[in-house]
Amino acid sequence: MNVSLFWISTLVLPMFASITSISMSNFATAQQAPIAPQQRTQTIPQKICSFDVVDKLLPSTSEKSNSLLSYLAQQGFTQTQDGSWVCYVSDPRKSGRYYTLFKVQQIDKRLVASSFLENNRMIEEQNNRSLDLFLMLIQNHTSTNSTNLNNIREYIETFITLVKQEKIKPSERGYLFNQPSRAFVFYNRLSQGQIKGTAITINLELRTNS
């Protein structure tokens, strides 16, 4: 896709906002485990969180949750004690270690979802799955119609591409991409946690019937 900084800079409304509770606090060290090779097919849809065998190392999530985001369990996410939903991934450079790749949490009347880049780098397929996650949340929890959703898809896809190309630098600036829902996308630097890096984050105002 042909993208440019000029295109994104002429369409966004910048604002400065703090991003609450966005950190790698869910960092965890797993037991030694082999990393199974990824198998992709075009006929079987992949879960957003289905990168490796990490899920076999995690506590059972068989208990039903009343969380607004409980459907994320079907995408391979795990609910933590603080109520957030996370996706873990193995560290390809260190066997037996895994960390949080995606995190989704409700903060008051807003929904915050982050895709973490360790050392400012994306792993394979992270860009596509980040986009899938963000669009799923936008579609399920905002009043966006189908026409706006297509425009939002193009916008966020371009934003993620520019981050991957290192054409957007991390900052606390939020880019407004959906006025009715007061929805913003950020590329921010992590301020807490054991894994250093950055995160692409969306911050959504929940619709009243969510």
XYZ file of N, CA and C in Angstrom:
630
model
N 0.835 -1.180 0.000
C 0.000 0.000 0.000
C 0.875 1.237 0.000
N 0.550 2.205 -0.832
C 1.330 3.422 -0.930
C 0.838 4.416 0.099
N 1.663 4.720 1.074
C 1.259 5.625 2.134
C 2.285 6.723 2.268
N 1.887 7.817 2.884
C 2.819 8.925 3.071
C 2.489 9.658 4.352
N 3.475 10.325 4.901
C 3.256 11.137 6.083
C 2.338 12.300 5.777
N 2.411 12.820 4.564
C 1.565 13.949 4.199
C 0.097 13.546 4.276
N -0.227 12.365 3.769
C -1.608 11.896 3.756
C -2.158 11.801 5.169
N -1.399 11.226 6.068
C -1.913 11.042 7.416
C -1.931 12.350 8.187
N -0.978 13.238 7.914
C -0.914 14.480 8.666
C -2.016 15.442 8.282
N -2.571 15.313 7.079
C -3.629 16.212 6.663
C -5.000 15.752 7.119
N -5.129 14.496 7.591
C -6.434 13.977 7.979
C -6.612 13.857 9.484
N -5.537 13.901 10.253
C -5.661 13.657 11.675
C -5.820 14.943 12.446
N -6.461 14.836 13.613
C -6.564 15.930 14.548
C -5.729 15.579 15.748
N -4.536 16.161 15.889
C -3.662 15.774 16.992
C -4.163 16.319 18.321
N -3.938 15.588 19.352
C -4.186 16.070 20.699
C -3.218 15.373 21.628
N -3.005 15.979 22.789
C -2.126 15.369 23.760
C -2.974 14.816 24.888
N -2.750 13.554 25.224
C -3.533 12.912 26.277
C -2.679 11.853 26.930
N -2.855 11.659 28.214
C -2.130 10.589 28.901
C -2.839 9.280 28.666
N -2.093 8.207 28.581
C -2.656 6.883 28.338
C -2.598 6.121 29.643
N -3.768 5.824 30.194
C -3.872 5.247 31.523
C -3.622 3.749 31.504
N -2.814 3.335 32.461
C -2.630 1.895 32.711
C -2.136 1.134 31.494
N -1.273 1.723 30.697
C -0.730 1.013 29.541
C 0.714 0.655 29.870
N 0.970 -0.588 30.153
C 2.305 -1.013 30.533
C 2.440 -2.490 30.254
N 3.629 -2.986 30.485
C 3.872 -4.411 30.311
C 3.839 -5.096 31.670
N 2.920 -4.678 32.545
C 2.868 -5.231 33.887
C 2.494 -6.702 33.899
N 1.990 -7.215 32.781
C 1.609 -8.621 32.730
C 2.729 -9.502 32.197
N 3.934 -8.982 32.201
C 5.092 -9.770 31.805
C 5.153 -11.038 32.653
N 5.461 -12.169 32.016
C 5.539 -13.425 32.763
C 6.632 -14.293 32.185
N 7.227 -15.091 33.038
C 8.239 -16.053 32.604
C 7.634 -17.442 32.650
N 7.686 -18.158 31.547
C 7.042 -19.473 31.458
C 8.050 -20.577 31.714
N 7.526 -21.786 31.832
C 8.374 -22.964 31.898
C 8.971 -23.227 30.517
N 10.020 -24.033 30.506
C 10.640 -24.387 29.241
C 9.619 -25.088 28.351
N 9.491 -24.645 27.115
C 8.508 -25.257 26.215
C 8.971 -25.112 24.782
N 8.799 -26.144 23.981
C 9.164 -26.033 22.562
C 8.210 -25.112 21.835
N 8.707 -24.418 20.847
C 7.887 -23.531 20.038
C 7.515 -24.262 18.753
N 6.236 -24.524 18.600
C 5.787 -25.275 17.430
C 5.833 -24.397 16.195
N 6.181 -24.964 15.049
C 6.176 -24.179 13.810
C 4.776 -23.720 13.475
N 4.656 -22.502 12.958
C 3.361 -21.967 12.587
C 2.881 -22.606 11.286
N 1.619 -22.927 11.262
C 1.027 -23.520 10.068
C -0.111 -22.633 9.606
N -0.043 -22.140 8.399
C -1.027 -21.217 7.867
C -1.778 -21.862 6.708
N -3.054 -21.662 6.671
C -3.850 -22.061 5.523
C -4.788 -20.922 5.179
N -5.256 -20.887 3.960
C -6.167 -19.854 3.536
C -7.619 -20.228 3.811
N -7.882 -21.466 4.117
C -9.256 -21.916 4.294
C -9.689 -21.896 5.756
N -8.752 -21.966 6.696
C -9.081 -21.983 8.111
C -8.688 -20.648 8.722
N -9.666 -19.856 9.212
C -9.338 -18.553 9.791
C -8.514 -18.717 11.057
N -7.548 -17.831 11.245
C -6.690 -17.883 12.404
C -7.226 -16.967 13.496
N -7.084 -17.391 14.742
C -7.419 -16.526 15.853
C -6.433 -15.359 15.898
N -6.887 -14.242 16.421
C -6.001 -13.085 16.540
C -4.819 -13.420 17.432
N -5.074 -14.166 18.490
C -3.999 -14.585 19.394
C -3.789 -16.079 19.239
N -2.983 -16.480 18.264
C -2.682 -17.902 18.048
C -1.307 -18.023 17.410
N -0.315 -17.441 18.073
C 1.026 -17.382 17.496
C 1.844 -18.639 17.769
N 1.630 -19.289 18.899
C 2.502 -20.396 19.278
C 1.815 -21.248 20.344
N 2.606 -21.968 21.129
C 2.048 -22.899 22.110
C 1.939 -22.287 23.499
N 2.022 -20.970 23.607
C 1.978 -20.333 24.912
C 0.698 -20.674 25.663
N -0.429 -20.768 24.956
C -1.703 -21.005 25.625
C -1.697 -22.297 26.439
N -0.868 -23.258 26.074
C -0.797 -24.520 26.810
C -0.092 -24.362 28.158
N 0.610 -23.262 28.327
C 1.337 -23.018 29.566
C 0.525 -22.178 30.553
N -0.599 -21.618 30.098
C -1.353 -20.671 30.905
C -2.434 -21.368 31.721
N -2.907 -20.698 32.784
C -4.005 -21.276 33.580
C -5.251 -21.474 32.732
N -6.077 -22.438 33.109
C -7.308 -22.713 32.373
C -8.250 -21.521 32.432
N -8.923 -21.248 31.309
C -9.885 -20.150 31.256
C -11.288 -20.699 31.023
N -11.556 -21.871 31.569
C -12.832 -22.525 31.339
C -13.989 -21.837 32.065
N -13.679 -21.091 33.151
C -14.728 -20.417 33.884
C -15.339 -19.307 33.029
N -16.662 -19.186 33.111
C -17.355 -18.171 32.344
C -17.104 -16.792 32.953
N -16.961 -15.802 32.098
C -16.721 -14.444 32.545
C -17.874 -13.553 32.124
N -18.243 -12.629 33.005
C -19.286 -11.660 32.690
C -18.709 -10.386 32.087
N -17.448 -10.426 31.762
C -16.781 -9.250 31.222
C -17.387 -8.835 29.885
N -17.395 -7.525 29.657
C -17.826 -6.982 28.378
C -16.992 -7.550 27.235
N -15.773 -7.968 27.550
C -14.821 -8.426 26.541
C -14.634 -9.938 26.553
N -15.541 -10.668 27.175
C -15.355 -12.112 27.326
C -15.264 -12.845 25.991
N -15.807 -12.262 24.919
C -15.728 -12.903 23.607
C -14.286 -13.001 23.104
N -13.372 -12.237 23.705
C -11.970 -12.306 23.294
C -11.349 -13.657 23.626
N -11.959 -14.392 24.542
C -11.456 -15.737 24.859
C -11.494 -16.619 23.616
N -12.482 -16.401 22.750
C -12.576 -17.173 21.515
C -11.444 -16.846 20.548
N -10.790 -15.708 20.759
C -9.656 -15.302 19.933
C -8.322 -15.668 20.568
N -8.356 -16.434 21.669
C -7.132 -16.890 22.309
C -6.628 -16.003 23.419
N -7.407 -14.999 23.819
C -6.986 -14.087 24.886
C -7.256 -14.712 26.252
N -6.507 -14.247 27.250
C -6.637 -14.700 28.625
C -6.992 -13.523 29.511
N -7.960 -13.702 30.409
C -8.315 -12.625 31.333
C -7.411 -12.679 32.555
N -6.888 -11.544 32.940
C -6.002 -11.462 34.095
C -6.791 -11.054 35.336
N -6.115 -11.041 36.474
C -6.781 -10.730 37.734
C -7.326 -9.313 37.778
N -6.726 -8.391 37.038
C -7.217 -7.013 37.048
C -8.372 -6.794 36.068
N -8.813 -7.869 35.398
C -9.949 -7.768 34.498
C -9.609 -7.496 33.053
N -8.358 -7.208 32.754
C -7.959 -6.953 31.369
C -7.804 -8.282 30.626
N -7.803 -8.212 29.300
C -7.646 -9.386 28.443
C -6.337 -9.255 27.684
N -5.517 -10.299 27.728
C -4.181 -10.217 27.157
C -3.905 -11.385 26.219
N -2.991 -11.149 25.307
C -2.499 -12.172 24.389
C -1.005 -12.320 24.627
N -0.585 -13.527 24.986
C 0.829 -13.785 25.238
C 1.490 -14.384 23.996
N 2.782 -14.128 23.858
C 3.550 -14.665 22.745
C 4.933 -15.065 23.241
N 5.477 -16.117 22.670
C 6.815 -16.554 23.044
C 7.871 -15.616 22.485
N 8.930 -15.446 23.243
C 10.071 -14.671 22.780
C 10.921 -15.569 21.885
N 11.031 -15.269 20.583
C 11.788 -16.142 19.687
C 13.275 -16.167 19.987
N 13.747 -15.203 20.790
C 15.184 -15.135 21.080
C 15.571 -15.837 22.365
N 14.562 -16.218 23.171
C 14.872 -16.853 24.442
C 13.827 -17.929 24.719
N 14.221 -19.161 24.637
C 13.301 -20.285 24.819
C 12.696 -20.274 26.222
N 11.382 -20.511 26.298
C 10.710 -20.595 27.575
C 10.232 -19.283 28.137
N 10.491 -18.174 27.447
C 10.072 -16.863 27.932
C 8.907 -16.371 27.079
N 7.900 -15.783 27.712
C 6.814 -15.193 26.942
C 6.408 -13.863 27.561
N 5.730 -13.051 26.773
C 5.374 -11.711 27.230
C 4.053 -11.287 26.602
N 3.520 -10.179 27.076
C 2.243 -9.674 26.587
C 2.431 -8.991 25.242
N 1.657 -9.434 24.246
C 1.700 -8.813 22.930
C 0.535 -7.844 22.743
N -0.686 -8.286 23.126
C -1.867 -7.436 23.049
C -2.495 -7.331 24.438
N -3.083 -6.184 24.711
C -3.801 -6.008 25.970
C -5.018 -5.134 25.715
N -6.178 -5.575 26.228
C -7.427 -4.822 26.082
C -8.029 -4.658 27.465
N -8.444 -3.442 27.803
C -9.025 -3.204 29.117
C -10.058 -2.089 29.055
N -11.056 -2.199 29.914
C -12.059 -1.151 30.045
C -11.662 -0.244 31.194
N -11.603 1.052 30.926
C -11.271 2.040 31.944
C -12.423 3.038 31.993
N -13.264 2.915 33.004
C -14.474 3.725 33.119
C -15.339 3.513 31.871
N -15.611 4.567 31.120
C -16.468 4.467 29.943
C -15.663 4.428 28.652
N -14.397 4.049 28.775
C -13.549 3.975 27.596
C -12.916 2.586 27.499
N -12.545 2.232 26.279
C -11.887 0.962 26.004
C -10.500 1.266 25.454
N -9.491 0.668 26.056
C -8.103 0.897 25.665
C -7.491 -0.426 25.226
N -6.940 -0.450 24.022
C -6.316 -1.667 23.487
C -4.943 -1.326 22.946
N -3.963 -2.152 23.294
C -2.585 -1.887 22.892
C -1.954 -3.096 22.208
N -1.118 -2.795 21.225
C -0.275 -3.781 20.563
C 1.165 -3.390 20.863
N 1.884 -4.226 21.616
C 3.200 -3.861 22.120
C 4.313 -4.253 21.149
N 5.254 -3.338 20.960
C 6.431 -3.575 20.126
C 7.631 -3.661 21.047
N 8.212 -4.824 21.137
C 9.396 -4.952 21.977
C 10.611 -4.419 21.227
N 11.313 -3.499 21.867
C 12.461 -2.838 21.234
C 12.058 -2.174 19.920
N 10.827 -1.631 19.896
C 10.312 -0.862 18.754
C 10.142 -1.696 17.483
N 10.092 -3.011 17.620
C 9.977 -3.879 16.447
C 8.722 -4.739 16.539
N 8.092 -4.978 15.382
C 6.951 -5.881 15.318
C 7.421 -7.285 14.966
N 6.727 -8.272 15.532
C 6.996 -9.640 15.130
C 6.174 -9.942 13.880
N 6.402 -11.104 13.304
C 5.702 -11.477 12.079
C 4.185 -11.494 12.302
N 3.458 -10.891 11.390
C 1.996 -10.824 11.376
C 1.407 -9.903 12.438
N 2.228 -9.266 13.229
C 1.684 -8.404 14.285
C 0.887 -7.238 13.706
N 1.347 -6.700 12.588
C 0.624 -5.568 11.995
C -0.783 -5.967 11.568
N -0.937 -7.112 10.897
C -2.253 -7.546 10.432
C -3.172 -7.904 11.590
N -2.639 -8.578 12.584
C -3.477 -9.001 13.694
C -3.826 -7.829 14.609
N -2.951 -6.845 14.684
C -3.276 -5.622 15.425
C -4.458 -4.929 14.769
N -4.414 -4.835 13.451
C -5.512 -4.216 12.713
C -6.809 -4.987 12.930
N -6.759 -6.317 12.861
C -7.949 -7.136 13.073
C -8.535 -6.910 14.462
N -7.669 -6.853 15.475
C -8.125 -6.639 16.844
C -8.782 -5.274 16.990
N -8.118 -4.241 16.502
C -8.645 -2.881 16.637
C -10.006 -2.744 15.953
N -10.132 -3.288 14.761
C -11.389 -3.181 14.024
C -12.508 -3.975 14.700
N -12.168 -5.117 15.269
C -13.166 -5.901 15.993
C -13.724 -5.102 17.166
N -12.847 -4.453 17.902
C -13.274 -3.658 19.053
C -14.098 -2.439 18.623
N -13.653 -1.795 17.562
C -14.374 -0.623 17.058
C -15.772 -1.015 16.595
N -15.865 -2.117 15.883
C -17.149 -2.565 15.358
C -18.093 -3.002 16.481
N -17.544 -3.639 17.512
C -18.380 -4.177 18.586
C -18.775 -3.154 19.640
N -17.999 -2.078 19.785
C -18.207 -1.206 20.941
C -18.397 0.274 20.608
N -18.465 0.623 19.341
C -18.766 2.000 18.967
C -19.951 2.008 18.008
N -20.432 3.193 17.705
C -21.590 3.338 16.810
C -21.169 3.561 15.367
N -20.031 3.064 14.996
C -19.501 3.239 13.643
C -20.323 2.452 12.630
N -20.684 3.083 11.518
C -21.403 2.370 10.463
C -20.416 1.739 9.485
N -20.933 0.963 8.540
C -20.070 0.196 7.635
C -19.208 1.096 6.765
N -19.765 2.235 6.342
C -18.984 3.158 5.505
C -17.818 3.741 6.291
N -18.095 4.200 7.504
C -17.032 4.752 8.333
C -16.003 3.690 8.687
N -16.471 2.454 8.883
C -15.543 1.383 9.264
C -14.518 1.137 8.166
N -14.920 1.215 6.924
C -13.974 1.046 5.816
C -12.934 2.157 5.817
N -13.369 3.389 6.075
C -12.436 4.507 6.147
C -11.492 4.362 7.334
N -12.033 3.908 8.458
C -11.213 3.696 9.651
C -10.185 2.598 9.416
N -10.605 1.523 8.753
C -9.665 0.448 8.422
C -8.470 0.983 7.639
N -8.756 1.769 6.610
C -7.687 2.315 5.784
C -6.787 3.228 6.602
N -7.400 4.025 7.461
C -6.635 4.972 8.268
C -5.696 4.260 9.240
N -6.253 3.305 10.014
C -5.441 2.616 11.017
C -4.391 1.736 10.345
N -4.744 1.110 9.224
C -3.768 0.307 8.489
C -2.590 1.172 8.043
N -2.897 2.370 7.589
C -1.836 3.294 7.182
C -0.999 3.704 8.383
N -1.653 3.980 9.498
C -0.939 4.370 10.714
C 0.025 3.268 11.147
N -0.450 2.027 11.182
C 0.398 0.899 11.584
C 1.561 0.726 10.612
N 1.297 0.888 9.319
C 2.356 0.763 8.311
C 3.433 1.815 8.518
N 3.021 3.041 8.799
C 3.990 4.121 9.015
C 4.810 3.893 10.277
N 4.183 3.318 11.302
C 4.932 2.963 12.505
C 5.959 1.892 12.178
N 5.537 0.875 11.428
C 6.444 -0.219 11.054
C 7.613 0.300 10.226
N 7.356 1.306 9.395
C 8.403 1.905 8.562
C 9.215 2.952 9.312
N 8.901 3.139 10.610
C 9.595 4.106 11.471
C 9.434 5.538 10.974
N 8.285 5.822 10.345
C 7.998 7.175 9.866
C 7.137 7.959 10.846
N 6.660 7.285 11.887
C 5.985 7.951 12.992
C 6.791 7.662 14.250
N 7.137 8.706 14.979
C 7.930 8.553 16.190
C 7.016 8.459 17.408
N 7.436 7.688 18.421
C 6.602 7.565 19.621
C 6.461 8.896 20.351
N 5.244 9.181 20.799
C 4.963 10.400 21.543
C 3.651 10.209 22.292
N 3.210 11.228 23.023
C 1.929 11.182 23.712
C 0.820 11.791 22.865
N 1.084 12.051 21.606
C 0.076 12.646 20.723
C -0.944 11.604 20.314
N -2.210 11.947 20.429
C -3.283 11.069 19.990
C -3.902 11.601 18.716
N -4.213 10.704 17.768
C -4.790 11.087 16.486
C -6.267 10.679 16.455
N -7.140 11.639 16.323
C -8.576 11.393 16.302
C -8.968 10.782 14.962
N -9.584 9.586 15.009
C -9.988 8.954 13.750
C -11.493 8.695 13.681
N -12.224 8.973 14.755
C -13.676 8.789 14.732
C -14.296 9.813 15.667
N -14.837 10.883 15.114
C -15.344 11.978 15.919
C -16.537 11.591 16.800
N -17.576 10.912 16.274
C -18.714 10.598 17.149
C -18.328 9.783 18.380
N -17.368 8.879 18.212
C -16.974 8.006 19.316
C -15.762 8.526 20.078
N -15.260 9.678 19.673
C -14.059 10.231 20.312
C -12.991 9.153 20.429
N -12.639 8.579 19.289
C -11.683 7.482 19.240
C -10.330 7.984 18.757
N -9.280 7.591 19.460
C -7.931 8.045 19.147
C -6.990 6.860 18.960
N -5.959 7.066 18.159
C -4.892 6.092 18.025
C -3.586 6.775 18.405
N -2.741 6.056 19.133
C -1.465 6.569 19.635
C -0.331 5.643 19.195
N 0.850 6.212 19.114
C 2.064 5.411 19.107
C 2.904 5.951 20.242
N 2.897 5.252 21.367
C 3.468 5.765 22.599
C 4.606 4.893 23.108
N 5.452 5.498 23.918
C 6.561 4.772 24.526
C 6.126 4.206 25.867
N 6.550 2.977 26.178
C 6.206 2.349 27.446
C 6.956 3.033 28.577
N 6.223 3.309 29.650
C 6.835 3.992 30.788
C 7.017 3.070 31.986
N 6.441 1.877 31.923
C 6.538 0.937 33.033
C 6.780 -0.467 32.495
N 7.100 -1.359 33.391
C 7.219 -2.752 32.989
C 8.648 -3.181 32.739
N 8.825 -4.487 32.579
C 10.157 -5.061 32.423
C 10.598 -5.132 30.974
N 9.674 -5.006 30.034
C 10.037 -5.035 28.624
C 10.013 -3.627 28.070
N 11.107 -3.179 27.539
C 11.198 -1.824 27.015
C 10.741 -1.808 25.563
N 10.109 -0.727 25.183
C 9.657 -0.625 23.811
C 8.550 0.399 23.663
N 7.664 0.144 22.733
C 6.598 1.074 22.423
C 5.300 0.303 22.202
N 4.203 1.034 22.004
C 2.919 0.391 21.780
C 2.067 1.235 20.846
N 1.315 0.560 19.982
C 0.264 1.209 19.208
C -1.020 0.984 20.000
N -1.709 2.060 20.315
C -2.855 1.995 21.214
C -4.049 2.714 20.619
N -5.233 2.106 20.759
C -6.459 2.829 20.437
C -7.222 3.069 21.737
N -7.885 4.215 21.800
C -8.638 4.631 22.972
C -10.030 5.009 22.496
N -11.040 4.207 22.871
C -12.385 4.356 22.340
C -13.367 4.771 23.425
N -14.297 5.615 23.076
C -15.424 5.925 23.952
C -16.517 4.893 23.696
N -16.894 4.156 24.722
C -17.878 3.092 24.561
C -19.262 3.672 24.276
N -19.996 3.030 23.387
C -21.379 3.443 23.169
C -22.187 3.079 24.400
N -23.276 3.736 24.603
C -24.035 3.617 25.849
C -24.609 2.226 26.062
N -24.878 1.478 25.003
C -25.463 0.139 25.160
C -24.430 -0.966 25.118
N -23.113 -0.634 25.230
C -22.081 -1.670 25.229
C -22.102 -2.411 26.559
